[in-house]
């Protein structure tokens, strides 16, 4: 065993102490340019370190998008390793946004890359795709449990194309998104204060009252800020499950860089707005 408390317990405490905000670390080329940085490894490193130093000691979750590091090859992955380690050392939980999904030994290898306690890229949780069947995630579920980590499973995503799969209706009358939520509810049964197996559910989707979002696990909610959703929208979208929502803001915070104070102020403003919206629900 890793010695870590389960991810769900650690996340609940971080959300209660720091507010439920998740800040994305998405160093894509246009943001590097906005910061006056070159689209190279040096720019990547400067960008990532600035975000971590500005907010990792005060937000609950940081979510690096692995693709923006992977595009630079091994040197980019070295920056990602440092980013993860420094963020966790500052007290933030790290959700690796890698959206991995495969079968058998390949899924197990993906899990070992991010969820094994001795892996260079060990993260507190990993985003995963269940669209080779939820059972294909079994190696990741098992390794997450063993190492005190968690998963966020794509269920009802904010991209318009997602509905093609997630709204497809199965023979039992439930659609695929609802089926994924049902699987996660089973994974989290009996866990206190919060299960470690969450869903990705877009904050831009409007009224989701037809879905049972009470999975006793966290709901990672992209879409706040640049995609159009606001903290005030959260109670209307998530209803009674809003206390377990981890709203993700990326560009809404990152565009305030490279000034560290501006980044910090933006993160604190979003965190306070989210805290107020949840308390008022």
mmCIF file of C-alpha atoms in Angstrom, residues 8-176:
data_model
loop_
_atom_site.group_PDB
_atom_site.id
_atom_site.type_symbol
_atom_site.label_atom_id
_atom_site.label_comp_id
_atom_site.label_asym_id
_atom_site.label_seq_id
_atom_site.Cartn_x
_atom_site.Cartn_y
_atom_site.Cartn_z
ATOM 1 C CA UNK A 8 -11.653 10.904 -2.131
ATOM 2 C CA UNK A 9 -10.866 11.659 1.509
ATOM 3 C CA UNK A 10 -7.914 13.852 0.588
ATOM 4 C CA UNK A 11 -9.953 15.678 -2.050
ATOM 5 C CA UNK A 12 -12.843 16.315 0.338
ATOM 6 C CA UNK A 13 -10.473 17.855 2.868
ATOM 7 C CA UNK A 14 -8.721 19.988 0.232
ATOM 8 C CA UNK A 15 -12.051 21.253 -1.120
ATOM 9 C CA UNK A 16 -13.289 22.113 2.372
ATOM 10 C CA UNK A 17 -10.058 23.892 3.306
ATOM 11 C CA UNK A 18 -9.129 25.595 0.025
ATOM 12 C CA UNK A 19 -12.414 25.712 -1.878
ATOM 13 C CA UNK A 20 -13.299 23.340 -4.728
ATOM 14 C CA UNK A 21 -11.477 25.089 -7.592
ATOM 15 C CA UNK A 22 -9.356 23.103 -10.067
ATOM 16 C CA UNK A 23 -6.960 25.164 -12.196
ATOM 17 C CA UNK A 24 -5.855 23.636 -15.474
ATOM 18 C CA UNK A 25 -2.252 23.876 -16.650
ATOM 19 C CA UNK A 26 -2.688 24.022 -20.422
ATOM 20 C CA UNK A 27 0.480 25.444 -22.012
ATOM 21 C CA UNK A 28 -0.705 25.493 -25.607
ATOM 22 C CA UNK A 29 1.112 27.596 -28.150
ATOM 23 C CA UNK A 30 -1.301 30.549 -28.147
ATOM 24 C CA UNK A 31 -1.075 30.953 -24.374
ATOM 25 C CA UNK A 32 2.705 30.774 -24.440
ATOM 26 C CA UNK A 33 2.607 33.556 -27.039
ATOM 27 C CA UNK A 34 0.233 35.640 -24.892
ATOM 28 C CA UNK A 35 2.746 35.334 -22.073
ATOM 29 C CA UNK A 36 5.576 36.459 -24.358
ATOM 30 C CA UNK A 37 7.180 33.025 -24.261
ATOM 31 C CA UNK A 38 8.588 30.942 -27.067
ATOM 32 C CA UNK A 39 6.802 27.756 -28.075
ATOM 33 C CA UNK A 40 9.654 25.576 -26.864
ATOM 34 C CA UNK A 41 10.752 23.629 -23.788
ATOM 35 C CA UNK A 42 12.080 26.745 -22.073
ATOM 36 C CA UNK A 43 8.730 28.478 -22.555
ATOM 37 C CA UNK A 44 6.900 25.380 -21.352
ATOM 38 C CA UNK A 45 9.022 25.225 -18.213
ATOM 39 C CA UNK A 46 8.634 28.922 -17.426
ATOM 40 C CA UNK A 47 4.877 28.787 -17.940
ATOM 41 C CA UNK A 48 4.329 25.700 -15.808
ATOM 42 C CA UNK A 49 6.591 26.793 -12.965
ATOM 43 C CA UNK A 50 4.927 30.211 -12.838
ATOM 44 C CA UNK A 51 1.459 28.677 -12.504
ATOM 45 C CA UNK A 52 2.595 26.262 -9.799
ATOM 46 C CA UNK A 53 4.402 28.940 -7.816
ATOM 47 C CA UNK A 54 1.413 31.287 -8.073
ATOM 48 C CA UNK A 55 -1.435 28.990 -7.059
ATOM 49 C CA UNK A 56 -0.361 25.508 -5.908
ATOM 50 C CA UNK A 57 -0.265 26.567 -2.267
ATOM 51 C CA UNK A 58 -3.868 27.782 -2.298
ATOM 52 C CA UNK A 59 -6.061 25.852 -4.768
ATOM 53 C CA UNK A 60 -7.400 22.363 -4.117
ATOM 54 C CA UNK A 61 -6.474 20.850 -7.481
ATOM 55 C CA UNK A 62 -4.137 21.482 -10.394
ATOM 56 C CA UNK A 63 -4.813 19.665 -13.655
ATOM 57 C CA UNK A 64 -1.946 19.546 -16.149
ATOM 58 C CA UNK A 65 -2.981 18.556 -19.665
ATOM 59 C CA UNK A 66 -0.348 15.999 -20.631
ATOM 60 C CA UNK A 67 -0.674 16.528 -24.396
ATOM 61 C CA UNK A 68 0.818 20.011 -24.188
ATOM 62 C CA UNK A 69 3.908 18.543 -22.527
ATOM 63 C CA UNK A 70 4.123 15.364 -24.609
ATOM 64 C CA UNK A 71 4.393 17.363 -27.831
ATOM 65 C CA UNK A 72 7.934 18.346 -26.799
ATOM 66 C CA UNK A 73 9.025 14.722 -26.369
ATOM 67 C CA UNK A 74 11.189 13.528 -23.508
ATOM 68 C CA UNK A 75 12.184 17.053 -22.453
ATOM 69 C CA UNK A 76 8.533 18.025 -22.230
ATOM 70 C CA UNK A 77 7.790 14.983 -20.101
ATOM 71 C CA UNK A 78 10.660 15.966 -17.806
ATOM 72 C CA UNK A 79 8.972 19.351 -17.324
ATOM 73 C CA UNK A 80 5.707 17.549 -16.585
ATOM 74 C CA UNK A 81 7.397 15.387 -13.947
ATOM 75 C CA UNK A 82 8.759 18.495 -12.244
ATOM 76 C CA UNK A 83 5.397 20.263 -12.483
ATOM 77 C CA UNK A 84 3.596 17.364 -10.822
ATOM 78 C CA UNK A 85 6.185 17.017 -8.063
ATOM 79 C CA UNK A 86 6.300 20.725 -7.265
ATOM 80 C CA UNK A 87 2.522 21.101 -7.291
ATOM 81 C CA UNK A 88 2.071 18.187 -4.891
ATOM 82 C CA UNK A 89 4.882 19.460 -2.662
ATOM 83 C CA UNK A 90 3.025 22.783 -2.369
ATOM 84 C CA UNK A 91 -0.111 20.997 -1.175
ATOM 85 C CA UNK A 92 -2.255 20.868 -4.317
ATOM 86 C CA UNK A 93 -3.731 17.606 -5.497
ATOM 87 C CA UNK A 94 -2.779 16.803 -9.093
ATOM 88 C CA UNK A 95 -5.252 15.390 -11.582
ATOM 89 C CA UNK A 96 -3.377 14.256 -14.681
ATOM 90 C CA UNK A 97 -5.530 15.040 -17.683
ATOM 91 C CA UNK A 98 -4.352 12.307 -20.032
ATOM 92 C CA UNK A 99 -7.694 10.631 -20.888
ATOM 93 C CA UNK A 100 -6.146 7.200 -21.253
ATOM 94 C CA UNK A 101 -8.238 4.216 -22.277
ATOM 95 C CA UNK A 102 -7.342 0.790 -23.637
ATOM 96 C CA UNK A 103 -7.646 -2.900 -22.772
ATOM 97 C CA UNK A 104 -5.705 -5.471 -20.811
ATOM 98 C CA UNK A 105 -1.970 -5.073 -20.361
ATOM 99 C CA UNK A 106 -1.964 -1.760 -22.242
ATOM 100 C CA UNK A 107 -4.470 -0.215 -19.836
ATOM 101 C CA UNK A 108 -2.408 -1.619 -16.975
ATOM 102 C CA UNK A 109 0.699 0.087 -18.374
ATOM 103 C CA UNK A 110 -1.119 3.408 -18.677
ATOM 104 C CA UNK A 111 -2.241 3.020 -15.080
ATOM 105 C CA UNK A 112 1.304 2.264 -13.929
ATOM 106 C CA UNK A 113 2.517 5.431 -15.654
ATOM 107 C CA UNK A 114 0.336 7.712 -13.547
ATOM 108 C CA UNK A 115 -1.110 5.786 -10.604
ATOM 109 C CA UNK A 116 1.784 3.711 -9.228
ATOM 110 C CA UNK A 117 3.283 5.364 -6.173
ATOM 111 C CA UNK A 118 6.832 4.964 -7.537
ATOM 112 C CA UNK A 119 6.123 6.285 -11.040
ATOM 113 C CA UNK A 120 7.863 9.548 -12.000
ATOM 114 C CA UNK A 121 4.488 10.936 -13.083
ATOM 115 C CA UNK A 122 2.496 9.644 -10.089
ATOM 116 C CA UNK A 123 -0.583 11.825 -9.763
ATOM 117 C CA UNK A 124 -3.395 11.933 -7.249
ATOM 118 C CA UNK A 125 -5.907 11.101 -9.978
ATOM 119 C CA UNK A 126 -6.087 10.425 -13.712
ATOM 120 C CA UNK A 127 -8.720 11.174 -16.332
ATOM 121 C CA UNK A 128 -9.700 8.056 -18.285
ATOM 122 C CA UNK A 129 -11.902 7.162 -21.239
ATOM 123 C CA UNK A 130 -14.316 4.233 -20.735
ATOM 124 C CA UNK A 131 -15.399 3.864 -24.343
ATOM 125 C CA UNK A 132 -13.824 0.452 -24.825
ATOM 126 C CA UNK A 133 -16.268 -0.607 -22.121
ATOM 127 C CA UNK A 134 -16.195 0.365 -18.471
ATOM 128 C CA UNK A 135 -14.663 -3.002 -17.585
ATOM 129 C CA UNK A 136 -11.582 -2.101 -19.623
ATOM 130 C CA UNK A 137 -10.696 0.343 -16.840
ATOM 131 C CA UNK A 138 -10.325 -2.431 -14.259
ATOM 132 C CA UNK A 139 -6.490 -2.267 -14.122
ATOM 133 C CA UNK A 140 -6.652 1.473 -13.437
ATOM 134 C CA UNK A 141 -9.361 1.047 -10.800
ATOM 135 C CA UNK A 142 -7.326 -1.627 -9.015
ATOM 136 C CA UNK A 143 -4.065 0.332 -9.073
ATOM 137 C CA UNK A 144 -5.784 3.532 -7.956
ATOM 138 C CA UNK A 145 -7.255 1.722 -4.952
ATOM 139 C CA UNK A 146 -3.869 0.204 -4.111
ATOM 140 C CA UNK A 147 -2.060 3.547 -4.206
ATOM 141 C CA UNK A 148 -4.617 5.905 -2.685
ATOM 142 C CA UNK A 149 -5.286 7.548 -6.046
ATOM 143 C CA UNK A 150 -8.461 8.238 -8.000
ATOM 144 C CA UNK A 151 -9.966 8.328 -11.472
ATOM 145 C CA UNK A 152 -12.166 10.760 -13.343
ATOM 146 C CA UNK A 153 -14.148 8.877 -15.984
ATOM 147 C CA UNK A 154 -15.514 10.698 -19.040
ATOM 148 C CA UNK A 155 -19.283 10.529 -18.642
ATOM 149 C CA UNK A 156 -21.107 13.662 -19.851
ATOM 150 C CA UNK A 157 -18.505 15.871 -21.446
ATOM 151 C CA UNK A 158 -18.933 19.479 -22.544
ATOM 152 C CA UNK A 159 -17.794 19.045 -26.172
ATOM 153 C CA UNK A 160 -20.713 18.891 -28.628
ATOM 154 C CA UNK A 161 -19.384 15.745 -30.304
ATOM 155 C CA UNK A 162 -19.576 13.821 -27.036
ATOM 156 C CA UNK A 163 -23.311 13.332 -27.299
ATOM 157 C CA UNK A 164 -22.869 11.017 -30.281
ATOM 158 C CA UNK A 165 -21.599 8.355 -27.885
ATOM 159 C CA UNK A 166 -22.676 9.491 -24.439
ATOM 160 C CA UNK A 167 -26.351 9.998 -25.336
ATOM 161 C CA UNK A 168 -26.658 6.726 -27.235
ATOM 162 C CA UNK A 169 -29.371 4.579 -25.638
ATOM 163 C CA UNK A 170 -28.570 1.035 -24.590
ATOM 164 C CA UNK A 171 -30.897 -1.960 -24.703
ATOM 165 C CA UNK A 172 -31.815 -1.408 -21.044
ATOM 166 C CA UNK A 173 -33.143 2.085 -21.828
ATOM 167 C CA UNK A 174 -30.297 3.987 -20.159
ATOM 168 C CA UNK A 175 -27.927 6.046 -22.210
ATOM 169 C CA UNK A 176 -24.173 5.538 -22.091
#
